[in-house]
Coordinates of C-alpha atoms in Angstrom, one line a residue:
X1 CA 0.0 0.0 0.0
X2 CA 2.9 2.4 0.8
X3 CA 4.4 1.7 -2.6
X4 CA 1.0 2.4 -4.3
X5 CA 0.6 5.6 -2.3
X6 CA 4.1 6.7 -3.2
X7 CA 3.4 5.9 -6.9
X8 CA 0.2 7.9 -6.9
X9 CA 1.9 10.9 -5.3
X10 CA 4.7 10.8 -7.9
X11 CA 2.1 10.6 -10.7
X12 CA 0.3 13.6 -9.3
X13 CA 3.5 15.5 -9.0
X14 CA 4.5 14.5 -12.6
X15 CA 1.2 15.7 -13.9
X16 CA 1.7 19.1 -12.4
X17 CA 5.2 19.4 -13.9
X18 CA 4.0 18.1 -17.3
X19 CA 1.2 20.7 -17.4
X20 CA 3.6 23.5 -16.4
X21 CA 5.9 22.7 -19.3
X22 CA 3.0 22.4 -21.8
X23 CA 1.5 25.7 -20.5
X24 CA 4.8 27.5 -20.8
X25 CA 5.1 26.3 -24.5
X26 CA 1.6 27.2 -25.3
X27 CA 1.5 30.7 -23.8
X28 CA 4.9 31.4 -25.3
X29 CA 3.6 30.4 -28.7
X30 CA 0.4 32.5 -28.3
X31 CA 2.4 35.5 -27.2
X32 CA 4.8 35.4 -30.1
X33 CA 2.0 34.8 -32.6
X34 CA 0.0 37.8 -31.3
X35 CA 3.1 40.0 -30.9
X36 CA 4.3 39.6 -34.5
X37 CA 0.9 39.1 -36.2
X38 CA -2.6 40.6 -36.1
X39 CA -5.6 38.9 -37.6
X40 CA -8.7 41.1 -38.1
X41 CA -11.7 41.8 -40.4
X42 CA -12.2 45.1 -42.2
X43 CA -15.1 44.2 -44.5
X44 CA -18.1 43.4 -42.3
X45 CA -20.0 42.0 -45.3
X46 CA -17.5 39.3 -46.3
X47 CA -15.9 39.1 -42.8
X48 CA -12.8 37.8 -44.4
X49 CA -10.0 37.4 -41.9
X50 CA -6.9 39.3 -42.9
X51 CA -3.4 38.7 -41.4
X52 CA -0.7 41.4 -41.2
X53 CA 2.8 41.6 -39.7
X54 CA 3.1 43.8 -36.6
X55 CA 5.9 46.2 -36.2
X56 CA 7.7 45.0 -33.0
X57 CA 8.3 48.6 -31.9
X58 CA 4.6 49.3 -32.2
X59 CA 3.8 46.1 -30.2
X60 CA 6.3 47.1 -27.5
X61 CA 4.8 50.6 -27.4
X62 CA 1.3 49.1 -26.9
X63 CA 2.5 46.9 -24.1
X64 CA 4.2 49.8 -22.4
X65 CA 1.1 52.0 -22.6
X66 CA -1.2 49.4 -21.3
X67 CA 1.2 48.3 -18.6
X68 CA 1.4 51.9 -17.5
X69 CA -2.4 52.0 -17.3
X70 CA -2.4 49.0 -15.1
X71 CA 0.3 50.5 -12.9
X72 CA -1.8 53.7 -12.7
X73 CA -4.8 51.8 -11.4
X74 CA -2.6 50.0 -8.8
X75 CA -1.0 53.3 -7.8
X76 CA -4.4 54.9 -7.3
X77 CA -5.5 52.0 -5.1
X78 CA -2.3 52.2 -3.1
X79 CA -2.9 55.9 -2.5
X80 CA -6.5 55.2 -1.4
X81 CA -5.2 52.6 1.0
X82 CA -2.8 55.0 2.6
X83 CA -5.5 57.5 3.0
X84 CA -8.0 55.0 4.3
X85 CA -6.2 52.1 5.9
X86 CA -9.4 50.1 6.5
X87 CA -10.3 50.2 2.8
X88 CA -10.7 46.8 1.1
X89 CA -9.3 47.8 -2.3
X90 CA -10.2 44.6 -4.1
X91 CA -13.9 44.9 -3.2
X92 CA -14.0 48.5 -4.1
X93 CA -12.4 47.9 -7.5
X94 CA -14.8 44.9 -8.0
X95 CA -17.7 47.2 -7.4
X96 CA -16.3 49.8 -9.8
X97 CA -15.6 47.3 -12.6
X98 CA -19.0 45.8 -12.2
X99 CA -20.6 49.2 -12.5
X100 CA -18.4 49.8 -15.6
X101 CA -19.7 46.5 -17.1
X102 CA -23.3 47.5 -16.4
X103 CA -22.8 50.9 -17.9
X104 CA -21.1 49.6 -21.1
X105 CA -23.7 46.8 -21.4
X106 CA -26.6 49.3 -21.1
X107 CA -25.0 51.6 -23.6
X108 CA -24.6 48.8 -26.1
X109 CA -28.2 47.7 -25.6
X110 CA -29.5 51.3 -26.0
X111 CA -27.3 52.6 -28.8
X112 CA -25.6 49.5 -30.3
X113 CA -29.0 48.0 -31.1
X114 CA -27.8 44.5 -31.8
X115 CA -30.3 41.9 -33.0
X116 CA -29.9 38.1 -33.2
X117 CA -28.7 36.8 -36.6
X118 CA -27.9 33.5 -38.2
X119 CA -27.6 30.7 -35.6
X120 CA -28.5 33.0 -32.7
X121 CA -31.7 34.1 -34.5
X122 CA -32.6 30.4 -35.2
X123 CA -32.1 29.5 -31.6
X124 CA -34.0 32.5 -30.4
X125 CA -36.9 31.9 -32.9
X126 CA -37.2 28.3 -31.8
X127 CA -37.4 29.4 -28.1
X128 CA -39.9 32.1 -28.9
X129 CA -42.1 29.6 -30.8
X130 CA -42.0 27.1 -27.9
X131 CA -42.8 29.9 -25.4
X132 CA -45.9 30.6 -27.5
X133 CA -47.0 27.0 -27.4
X134 CA -45.9 26.1 -30.9
X135 CA -44.0 22.8 -30.7
X136 CA -43.7 22.4 -34.5
X137 CA -40.0 23.3 -34.1
X138 CA -39.5 19.9 -32.6
X139 CA -39.7 18.0 -36.0
X140 CA -37.5 15.3 -37.5
X141 CA -36.8 17.2 -40.8
X142 CA -38.4 20.6 -40.9
X143 CA -36.5 22.1 -38.0
X144 CA -33.3 23.9 -37.3
X145 CA -33.0 21.7 -34.2
X146 CA -32.9 18.5 -36.3
X147 CA -29.7 19.9 -37.9
X148 CA -28.2 21.1 -34.6
X149 CA -29.9 19.3 -31.7
X150 CA -27.0 20.3 -29.4
X151 CA -28.7 23.8 -29.2
X152 CA -31.7 22.3 -27.4
X153 CA -30.4 23.3 -23.9
X154 CA -29.9 26.9 -24.9
X155 CA -33.4 26.9 -26.5
X156 CA -34.8 25.6 -23.2
X157 CA -33.1 28.4 -21.2
X158 CA -34.3 31.1 -23.6
X159 CA -37.8 29.7 -23.5
X160 CA -37.9 30.2 -19.7
X161 CA -36.6 33.8 -20.1
X162 CA -39.1 34.6 -22.9
X163 CA -42.0 33.2 -20.8
X164 CA -41.0 35.4 -17.9
X165 CA -40.7 38.4 -20.2
X166 CA -44.2 37.9 -21.5
X167 CA -45.5 38.2 -18.0
X168 CA -44.2 41.7 -17.8
X169 CA -46.1 44.7 -19.3
X170 CA -43.6 45.4 -22.1
X171 CA -44.1 45.0 -25.9
X172 CA -40.4 45.0 -26.8
X173 CA -38.9 41.8 -28.3
X174 CA -37.6 39.4 -25.6
X175 CA -34.1 39.5 -27.0
X176 CA -33.6 42.9 -25.4
X177 CA -34.4 41.3 -22.1
X178 CA -31.9 38.4 -22.8
X179 CA -29.2 41.0 -23.5
X180 CA -29.9 42.6 -20.1
X181 CA -29.7 39.2 -18.5
X182 CA -26.3 38.6 -20.3
X183 CA -25.0 41.9 -18.8
X184 CA -25.9 40.6 -15.3
X185 CA -24.2 37.3 -16.2
X186 CA -21.1 39.3 -17.1
X187 CA -21.1 40.6 -13.5
X188 CA -21.5 37.0 -12.3
X189 CA -18.5 36.0 -14.3
X190 CA -16.5 38.9 -12.9
X191 CA -17.5 38.1 -9.3
X192 CA -16.7 34.4 -9.4
X193 CA -13.5 34.8 -11.4
X194 CA -12.4 37.4 -8.9
X195 CA -13.2 35.1 -6.0
X196 CA -11.4 32.2 -7.7
X197 CA -8.3 34.3 -8.3
X198 CA -8.3 35.3 -4.6
X199 CA -8.8 31.7 -3.6
X200 CA -5.8 30.6 -5.7
X201 CA -3.2 33.3 -4.7
X202 CA -4.8 35.3 -1.8
X203 CA -3.1 38.4 -2.9
X204 CA -5.0 41.7 -3.2
X205 CA -2.7 43.2 -5.9
X206 CA -3.2 40.1 -8.1
X207 CA -7.0 40.5 -7.6
X208 CA -6.9 44.1 -8.6
X209 CA -4.8 43.5 -11.7
X210 CA -7.3 40.8 -12.7
X211 CA -10.2 43.2 -12.3
X212 CA -8.3 45.9 -14.3
X213 CA -7.7 43.4 -17.1
X214 CA -11.3 42.2 -17.1
X215 CA -12.6 45.8 -17.1
X216 CA -10.4 46.7 -20.1
X217 CA -11.1 43.5 -22.1
X218 CA -13.3 44.9 -24.9
X219 CA -14.7 41.6 -26.1
X220 CA -15.9 40.8 -22.6
X221 CA -17.7 44.1 -22.6
X222 CA -19.3 43.6 -26.0
X223 CA -20.3 39.9 -25.9
X224 CA -23.3 40.4 -23.6
X225 CA -25.1 41.9 -26.6
X226 CA -24.6 38.7 -28.4
X227 CA -27.8 36.6 -27.9
X228 CA -26.1 33.2 -27.8
X229 CA -24.6 30.7 -25.3
X230 CA -21.2 32.1 -24.6
X231 CA -22.0 34.5 -21.7
X232 CA -24.6 32.4 -19.8
X233 CA -22.6 29.2 -20.2
X234 CA -19.4 30.8 -19.0
X235 CA -21.2 32.4 -16.0
X236 CA -22.3 28.9 -15.0
X237 CA -18.8 27.5 -15.5
X238 CA -17.3 30.3 -13.5
X239 CA -19.5 29.5 -10.5
X240 CA -18.7 25.8 -11.0
X241 CA -15.0 26.4 -11.1
X242 CA -15.1 28.4 -7.9
X243 CA -17.1 25.7 -6.1
X244 CA -14.7 23.1 -7.3
X245 CA -11.8 25.2 -5.9
X246 CA -13.6 25.3 -2.6
X247 CA -14.1 21.6 -2.7
X248 CA -10.3 21.1 -3.3
X249 CA -9.5 23.5 -0.4
X250 CA -11.9 21.7 2.0
X251 CA -10.3 18.3 1.2
X252 CA -6.6 19.3 1.3
X253 CA -4.4 17.7 3.9
X254 CA -2.4 20.9 4.1
X255 CA -3.6 22.5 7.3
X256 CA -1.6 25.7 6.7
X257 CA -3.4 26.2 3.4
X258 CA -6.8 25.5 5.1
X259 CA -6.1 28.2 7.7
X260 CA -5.7 30.7 4.9
X261 CA -9.3 30.2 3.7
X262 CA -11.5 29.7 6.8
X263 CA -15.2 28.7 6.6
X264 CA -14.9 26.3 3.7
X265 CA -15.5 23.0 5.4
X266 CA -18.6 22.1 3.4
X267 CA -17.3 19.6 0.8
X268 CA -20.7 18.0 0.0
X269 CA -22.3 21.4 -0.7
X270 CA -19.4 22.4 -2.9
X271 CA -19.4 19.0 -4.7
X272 CA -23.1 19.4 -5.4
X273 CA -22.8 23.1 -6.5
X274 CA -19.8 22.4 -8.8
X275 CA -21.6 19.5 -10.5
X276 CA -24.9 21.5 -11.0
X277 CA -23.2 24.6 -12.5
X278 CA -20.7 22.8 -14.7
X279 CA -23.6 20.6 -16.0
X280 CA -25.6 23.8 -16.6
X281 CA -22.6 25.2 -18.6
X282 CA -22.7 22.1 -20.9
X283 CA -26.5 22.4 -21.3
X284 CA -26.1 26.0 -22.5
X285 CA -23.1 25.4 -24.7
X286 CA -22.0 21.8 -25.6
X287 CA -18.4 22.8 -26.2
X288 CA -18.2 23.4 -22.4
X289 CA -17.5 19.7 -22.2
X290 CA -13.8 20.8 -22.6
X291 CA -14.2 22.5 -19.2
X292 CA -15.6 19.3 -17.8
X293 CA -12.7 17.2 -19.0
X294 CA -10.3 19.7 -17.4
X295 CA -12.2 19.6 -14.1
X296 CA -12.4 15.8 -14.1
X297 CA -8.7 15.5 -14.8
X298 CA -7.9 18.0 -12.0
X299 CA -10.1 16.1 -9.6
X300 CA -8.6 12.7 -10.5
X301 CA -5.0 13.8 -10.0
X302 CA -5.8 15.6 -6.8
X303 CA -7.4 12.3 -5.6
X304 CA -4.1 10.5 -6.4
X305 CA -2.4 13.1 -4.1
X306 CA -5.0 13.4 -1.3
X307 CA -6.8 10.0 -1.5
X308 CA -10.1 11.8 -0.7
X309 CA -12.8 9.8 -2.4
X310 CA -15.2 12.7 -2.7
X311 CA -13.0 13.9 -5.5
X312 CA -13.6 10.6 -7.4
X313 CA -17.3 11.0 -6.6
X314 CA -17.3 14.5 -8.2
X315 CA -15.4 13.2 -11.3
X316 CA -17.9 10.4 -11.8
X317 CA -21.1 12.3 -11.1
X318 CA -20.0 15.4 -13.0
X319 CA -19.2 13.2 -16.1
X320 CA -22.5 11.4 -16.0
X321 CA -24.5 14.6 -15.5
X322 CA -22.7 16.5 -18.2
X323 CA -23.1 13.7 -20.8
X324 CA -26.8 13.2 -19.9
X325 CA -28.2 16.7 -19.6
X326 CA -28.7 17.5 -23.4
X327 CA -30.2 14.1 -24.2
X328 CA -32.5 14.5 -21.2
X329 CA -33.6 18.0 -22.3
X330 CA -34.1 16.8 -25.9
X331 CA -36.2 13.8 -24.7
X332 CA -38.4 16.1 -22.6
X333 CA -39.2 18.3 -25.6
X334 CA -39.9 15.3 -27.8
X335 CA -42.4 14.0 -25.3
X336 CA -44.0 17.4 -25.0
X337 CA -44.2 17.8 -28.8
X338 CA -45.1 14.2 -29.5
X339 CA -42.4 14.3 -32.1
X340 CA -38.7 13.6 -32.5
X341 CA -35.5 15.3 -33.6
X342 CA -32.8 13.9 -35.9
X343 CA -29.4 13.1 -34.5
X344 CA -28.1 16.1 -36.4
X345 CA -25.0 17.0 -38.4
X346 CA -22.4 14.4 -37.4
X347 CA -19.3 15.7 -35.7
X348 CA -17.0 14.4 -38.4
X349 CA -18.5 16.9 -40.8
X350 CA -17.1 19.7 -38.7
X351 CA -13.7 18.0 -38.7
X352 CA -13.9 17.8 -42.5
X353 CA -14.9 21.4 -42.8
X354 CA -12.0 22.4 -40.4
X355 CA -9.6 21.0 -43.1
X356 CA -11.0 23.0 -45.9
X357 CA -10.6 26.5 -47.4
X358 CA -13.2 29.2 -46.8
X359 CA -13.8 32.7 -48.0
X360 CA -13.4 33.9 -44.4
X361 CA -10.3 32.0 -43.4
X362 CA -8.6 28.6 -43.3
X363 CA -10.9 26.0 -41.7
X364 CA -13.7 28.5 -41.1
X365 CA -17.4 27.9 -41.8
X366 CA -18.0 27.3 -45.6
X367 CA -21.3 25.5 -45.4
X368 CA -19.9 22.0 -46.0
X369 CA -21.5 20.4 -42.9
X370 CA -24.9 21.8 -43.5
X371 CA -25.0 21.3 -47.2
X372 CA -23.7 17.8 -47.1
X373 CA -26.2 16.8 -44.4
X374 CA -29.0 18.4 -46.4
X375 CA -28.0 16.9 -49.7
X376 CA -28.2 13.4 -48.2
X377 CA -31.7 13.9 -47.0
X378 CA -30.5 14.3 -43.4
X379 CA -28.9 10.9 -43.4
X380 CA -26.3 10.9 -40.7
X381 CA -24.5 7.8 -41.8
X382 CA -24.2 8.9 -45.5
X383 CA -23.1 12.4 -44.3
X384 CA -20.4 10.8 -42.2
X385 CA -19.2 8.7 -45.1
X386 CA -19.0 11.7 -47.4
X387 CA -17.2 13.6 -44.6
X388 CA -14.6 10.8 -44.2
X389 CA -14.0 10.9 -47.9
X390 CA -13.5 14.6 -47.8
X391 CA -11.0 14.2 -45.0
X392 CA -9.2 11.6 -47.0
X393 CA -8.9 13.9 -50.0
X394 CA -7.5 16.7 -47.8
X395 CA -5.0 14.4 -46.1
X396 CA -3.8 13.2 -49.5
X397 CA -3.4 16.8 -50.6
X398 CA -1.5 17.7 -47.5
X399 CA 0.8 14.7 -47.8
X400 CA 1.7 15.8 -51.4
X401 CA 2.0 19.4 -50.4
X402 CA 3.7 19.7 -46.9
X403 CA 4.2 23.4 -47.3
X404 CA 0.5 23.9 -48.0
X405 CA -0.2 21.9 -44.9
X406 CA 2.0 24.1 -42.7
X407 CA 0.7 27.3 -44.2
X408 CA -2.9 26.1 -43.8
X409 CA -2.7 25.3 -40.2
X410 CA -0.5 28.3 -39.3
X411 CA -3.1 30.5 -40.9
X412 CA -5.9 28.6 -39.1
X413 CA -4.3 29.0 -35.7
X414 CA -3.4 32.7 -36.2
X415 CA -6.9 33.6 -37.4
X416 CA -8.3 32.3 -34.1
X417 CA -5.7 33.1 -31.5
X418 CA -4.1 36.3 -32.9
X419 CA -7.4 38.1 -33.3
X420 CA -7.6 40.4 -30.3
X421 CA -11.2 41.2 -30.9
X422 CA -12.2 37.6 -30.8
X423 CA -14.8 38.4 -33.5
X424 CA -16.8 40.5 -31.1
X425 CA -17.6 43.0 -33.8
X426 CA -18.8 40.4 -36.2
X427 CA -20.9 38.6 -33.6
X428 CA -22.8 41.8 -32.6
X429 CA -22.9 43.4 -36.0
X430 CA -26.5 42.8 -37.0
X431 CA -28.8 45.6 -36.0
X432 CA -32.6 46.3 -36.1
X433 CA -31.8 49.9 -37.1
X434 CA -31.1 53.2 -35.5
X435 CA -27.6 52.4 -34.4
X436 CA -25.7 55.5 -33.4
X437 CA -23.0 56.9 -35.7
X438 CA -20.4 56.3 -32.9
X439 CA -21.2 52.6 -32.8
X440 CA -21.4 52.4 -36.6
X441 CA -17.9 53.7 -36.7
X442 CA -16.7 51.1 -34.2
X443 CA -18.1 48.3 -36.3
X444 CA -17.2 49.4 -39.9
X445 CA -16.0 53.0 -39.8
X446 CA -12.8 54.8 -39.0
X447 CA -12.9 53.9 -35.3
X448 CA -12.8 50.2 -36.1
X449 CA -9.0 50.4 -36.7
X450 CA -8.6 51.8 -33.2
X451 CA -10.6 48.9 -31.8
X452 CA -8.5 46.4 -33.6
X453 CA -5.2 48.0 -32.5
X454 CA -6.3 48.3 -28.9
X455 CA -7.6 44.8 -28.7
X456 CA -4.3 43.5 -30.3
X457 CA -2.2 45.4 -27.8
X458 CA -4.4 44.2 -24.9
X459 CA -4.1 40.6 -26.1
X460 CA -0.3 40.9 -26.1
X461 CA -0.4 42.1 -22.5
X462 CA -2.4 39.2 -21.0
X463 CA -0.7 36.6 -23.2
X464 CA 2.7 38.0 -22.0
X465 CA 1.4 37.9 -18.4
X466 CA 0.3 34.3 -18.7
X467 CA 3.7 33.3 -20.2
X468 CA 5.5 35.1 -17.3
X469 CA 3.4 33.3 -14.8
X470 CA 4.4 29.9 -16.0
X471 CA 8.1 31.0 -16.2
X472 CA 7.8 31.9 -12.5
X473 CA 5.8 28.8 -11.7
X474 CA 8.4 26.5 -13.2
X475 CA 11.2 28.3 -11.3
X476 CA 9.2 28.0 -8.1
X477 CA 8.5 24.2 -8.6
X478 CA 12.3 23.7 -8.8
X479 CA 12.4 24.9 -5.2
X480 CA 9.9 22.1 -4.3
X481 CA 7.1 24.6 -3.7
X482 CA 3.8 23.2 -5.0
X483 CA 0.3 24.5 -4.5
X484 CA -1.9 22.4 -2.1
X485 CA -4.6 22.6 -4.8
X486 CA -2.6 20.5 -7.1
X487 CA -3.9 20.6 -10.7
X488 CA -6.7 23.0 -9.8
X489 CA -4.1 25.8 -10.1
X490 CA -3.8 24.7 -13.7
X491 CA -7.5 24.0 -14.4
X492 CA -8.0 27.0 -16.6
X493 CA -4.8 26.4 -18.7
X494 CA -5.8 22.7 -19.1
X495 CA -9.1 23.9 -20.5
X496 CA -7.2 26.3 -22.8
X497 CA -4.9 23.5 -24.0
X498 CA -8.0 21.3 -24.7
X499 CA -9.5 24.2 -26.7
X500 CA -6.3 24.8 -28.6
X501 CA -6.1 21.1 -29.7
X502 CA -9.9 20.9 -30.4
X503 CA -9.9 24.0 -32.6
X504 CA -6.9 22.8 -34.6
X505 CA -9.2 20.1 -35.9
X506 CA -12.7 21.6 -35.5
X507 CA -14.3 24.4 -37.5
X508 CA -12.3 27.6 -36.9
X509 CA -13.7 30.9 -35.5
X510 CA -12.0 33.4 -33.3
X511 CA -15.4 33.8 -31.5
X512 CA -14.9 30.3 -30.2
X513 CA -11.6 31.3 -28.6
X514 CA -13.1 34.2 -26.6
X515 CA -13.9 32.0 -23.5
X516 CA -10.4 30.6 -23.5
X517 CA -9.0 34.1 -23.5
X518 CA -11.2 34.7 -20.4
X519 CA -9.5 31.7 -18.8
X520 CA -6.1 33.2 -19.5
X521 CA -6.8 36.5 -17.9
X522 CA -6.2 35.3 -14.3
X523 CA -2.8 33.9 -15.3
X524 CA -2.0 37.1 -17.1
X525 CA -2.9 39.1 -14.0
X526 CA -0.7 36.9 -11.7
X527 CA 2.2 37.0 -14.2
X528 CA 2.1 40.8 -14.4
X529 CA 2.0 41.1 -10.6
X530 CA 5.0 38.7 -10.3
X531 CA 6.9 40.5 -13.0
X532 CA 6.3 43.9 -11.4
X533 CA 7.3 42.5 -8.0
X534 CA 10.5 41.2 -9.5
X535 CA 11.3 44.5 -11.3
X536 CA 10.6 46.6 -8.2
X537 CA 12.9 44.4 -6.1
X538 CA 10.4 44.1 -3.3
X539 CA 11.2 40.5 -2.8
X540 CA 14.6 39.0 -3.3
X541 CA 15.0 36.3 -6.0
X542 CA 15.6 33.6 -3.4
X543 CA 12.5 34.5 -1.4
X544 CA 10.0 31.7 -1.0
X545 CA 6.3 31.5 -0.5
X546 CA 3.1 32.1 -2.4
X547 CA 3.0 35.9 -1.9

């Protein structure tokens, strides 16, 4: 038994070291790609992704200006704390950034005048029909949901919101209400990401840098106007991650660590809450399964270290619930409508499309999955066979043209990870009319270039911060200093790695990368704090601890 325990502890330690090295390589790659390249869209009709070289001096200047802005915020907080010693700077800044998010969200709703379009309109329309008692959208052939049944969870959520909206004495379309709810969800994200950052490092300056980054992250401010699953799903995931962190703290055998976070001895409550909210994240956005995989891996390797069986219970229950929630919601609707839905476009069609050219960018949506499924009469097996054949053709082409293979995937990766806007302009472009001239300029006018440049510089900043964090973390690990939370410290970066690998193969879109960028912000904040501490010489190089 002792040998088994020792083996498990070594395996847990190895997993942390392995993740650190992978994280260092990934964040370094992301930073260099974003530092030397910018991907962006100028034409909002074609939305073609363009790639340009960045002048390194311009990139350095952008980093310097934004770093100075972060330092300015920290300096103001330091001054306030000297004037008011009892002031809790982190909570004050949290309140201010939340107020800022509410203000920007309200301005976008009132003057940006975004309307759902494409998939978001299809999901919204299905939910609106169901809220009105029309179940014809649950149909084996004549239904958007028979092409994309994975959207059924988001439809169910929107139906609840629309039903509630109809109880109120307003005649406006319900999507305005959904945008308001998304703005509130952005505050939920901010709150629980902040709480998780504090749980991990228990350092007020790191908390404040995170809040500053979140408040300055333009895609985070704009995406609440996008009527789709990103914001509500990530809000649920943020709560789930925080509860999972609390579960890890409550089960750690490190009594010193426990004393740093009192009042958390409720493991069953945290297990239940983490499972519920992570499952809800999957219901609202199926790609959140990547978050589940990261959480389950973290729980398993922490179990190897701590031998607390509640961690295995969480991993098992969370896996079962996450895989069951969408089929359960679909079955509920089928019973209600006395009809059925098709199994939908097979996943392999997305993989085939991810290997193809597109007018927007390498591997971006070109209609292959939808058109192939439709041309086969919605026959899943035949569609899968045609998709496999298409994959075979592309593999043969890439084998014969290795340079084309390298260029294709380099372009595909850059178009997603080096776009600092994360397609927030494209996602919120559609309008019902009356958009103010200021917002028109931000989307397609002269001001759009400033948006692109700012977002690119901001992306460089938090990519660099994340890279610096993992440089520091590897140096720290050599001094045998490891977090009592084990892999939970790397939960976000594990999810980012999963998303990176997934979107090498899957359909490309920088919008899909937005949530992974949100997961990098905490590491960016910590890395910037550590770099600033090192530069200032506040702590000698040989100092130890988790300050």
